[in-house]
CSV table of C-alpha atoms in Angstrom, one decimal:
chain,number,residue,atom,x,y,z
A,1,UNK,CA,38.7,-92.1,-73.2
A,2,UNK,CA,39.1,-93.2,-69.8
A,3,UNK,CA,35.7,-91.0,-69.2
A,4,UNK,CA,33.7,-93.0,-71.8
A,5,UNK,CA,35.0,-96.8,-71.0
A,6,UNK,CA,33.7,-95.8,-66.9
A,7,UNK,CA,30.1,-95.2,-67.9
A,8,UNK,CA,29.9,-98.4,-70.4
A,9,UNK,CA,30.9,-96.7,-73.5
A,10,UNK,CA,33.1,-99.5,-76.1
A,11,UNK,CA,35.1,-98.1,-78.5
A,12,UNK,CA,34.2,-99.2,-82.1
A,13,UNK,CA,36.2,-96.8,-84.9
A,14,UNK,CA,38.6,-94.8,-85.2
A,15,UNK,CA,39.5,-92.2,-88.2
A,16,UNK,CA,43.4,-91.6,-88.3
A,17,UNK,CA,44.7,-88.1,-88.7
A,18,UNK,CA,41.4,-86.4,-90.1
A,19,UNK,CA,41.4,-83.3,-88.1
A,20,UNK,CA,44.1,-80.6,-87.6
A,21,UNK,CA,44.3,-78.3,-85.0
A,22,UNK,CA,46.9,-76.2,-83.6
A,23,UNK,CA,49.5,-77.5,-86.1
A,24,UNK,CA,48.9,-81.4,-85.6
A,25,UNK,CA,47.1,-83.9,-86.8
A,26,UNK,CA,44.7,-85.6,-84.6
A,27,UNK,CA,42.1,-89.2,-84.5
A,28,UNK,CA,38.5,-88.7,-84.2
A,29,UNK,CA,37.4,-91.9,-82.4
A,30,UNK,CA,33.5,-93.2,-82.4
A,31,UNK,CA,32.3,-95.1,-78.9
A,32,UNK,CA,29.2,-97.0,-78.7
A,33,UNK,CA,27.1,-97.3,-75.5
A,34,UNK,CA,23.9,-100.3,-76.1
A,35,UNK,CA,21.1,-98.3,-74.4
A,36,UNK,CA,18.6,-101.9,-73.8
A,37,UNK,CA,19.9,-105.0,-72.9
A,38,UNK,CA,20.7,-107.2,-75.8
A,39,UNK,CA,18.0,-110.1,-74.4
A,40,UNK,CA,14.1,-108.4,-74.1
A,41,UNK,CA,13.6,-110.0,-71.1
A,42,UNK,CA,13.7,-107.5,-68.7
A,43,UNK,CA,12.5,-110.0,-66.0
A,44,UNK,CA,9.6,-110.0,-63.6
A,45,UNK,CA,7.3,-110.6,-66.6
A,46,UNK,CA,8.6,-107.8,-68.2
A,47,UNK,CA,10.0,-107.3,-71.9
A,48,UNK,CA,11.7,-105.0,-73.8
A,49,UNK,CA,9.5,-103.3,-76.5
A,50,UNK,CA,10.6,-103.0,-79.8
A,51,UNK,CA,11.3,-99.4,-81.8
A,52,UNK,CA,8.1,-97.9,-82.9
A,53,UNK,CA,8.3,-97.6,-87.2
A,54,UNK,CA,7.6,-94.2,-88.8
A,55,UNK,CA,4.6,-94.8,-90.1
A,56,UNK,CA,3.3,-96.3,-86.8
A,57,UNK,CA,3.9,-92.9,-85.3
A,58,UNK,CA,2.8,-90.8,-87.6
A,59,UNK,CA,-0.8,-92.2,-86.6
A,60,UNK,CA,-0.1,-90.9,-82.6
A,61,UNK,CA,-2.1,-87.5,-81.9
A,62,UNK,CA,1.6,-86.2,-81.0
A,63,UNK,CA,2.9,-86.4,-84.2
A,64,UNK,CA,1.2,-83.0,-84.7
A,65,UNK,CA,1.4,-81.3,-82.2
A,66,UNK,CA,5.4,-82.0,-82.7
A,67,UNK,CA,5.2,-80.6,-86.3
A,68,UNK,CA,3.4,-77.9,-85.1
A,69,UNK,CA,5.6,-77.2,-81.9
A,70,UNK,CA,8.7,-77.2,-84.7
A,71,UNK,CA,7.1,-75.1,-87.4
A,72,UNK,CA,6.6,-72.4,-84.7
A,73,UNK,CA,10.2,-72.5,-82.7
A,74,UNK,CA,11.1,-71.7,-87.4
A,75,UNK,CA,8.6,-68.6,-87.6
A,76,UNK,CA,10.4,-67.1,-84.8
């Protein structure tokens, strides 16, 4: 835990005594880590953009050459 709360990481759920292992019991626990700042302004003029929808992605010439990439990495 002490590993996670160095790099940034908040703790935000924890499932009590949901896994057992070696005869006990144990907590899974769920840590968060924001990966933008919560404000878009980035400064120097600059902002954060926005997630890119599905659909608007689907139109990029990658979109593709990704399917493509995975259906190959299957027939082997």
């Amino acid at each position: 835990m002490a590993v996670h709360e160095s790099v940034g990481f908040l703790p935000v759920g924890v499932l009590r005594r949901v896994g057992y292992k070696f005869g006990q019991w144990h907590d899974i626990s769920f840590w968060q880590l924001s990966l933008q700042p919560e404000s878009s302004f980035l400064g120097d003029g600059k902002f954060v953009k926005p997630p890119i929808s599905i659909a608007e992605i689907q139109k990029s010439p990658l979109w593709d050459e990704a399917l493509t990439s995975g259906l190959l990495l299957l027939r082997i």
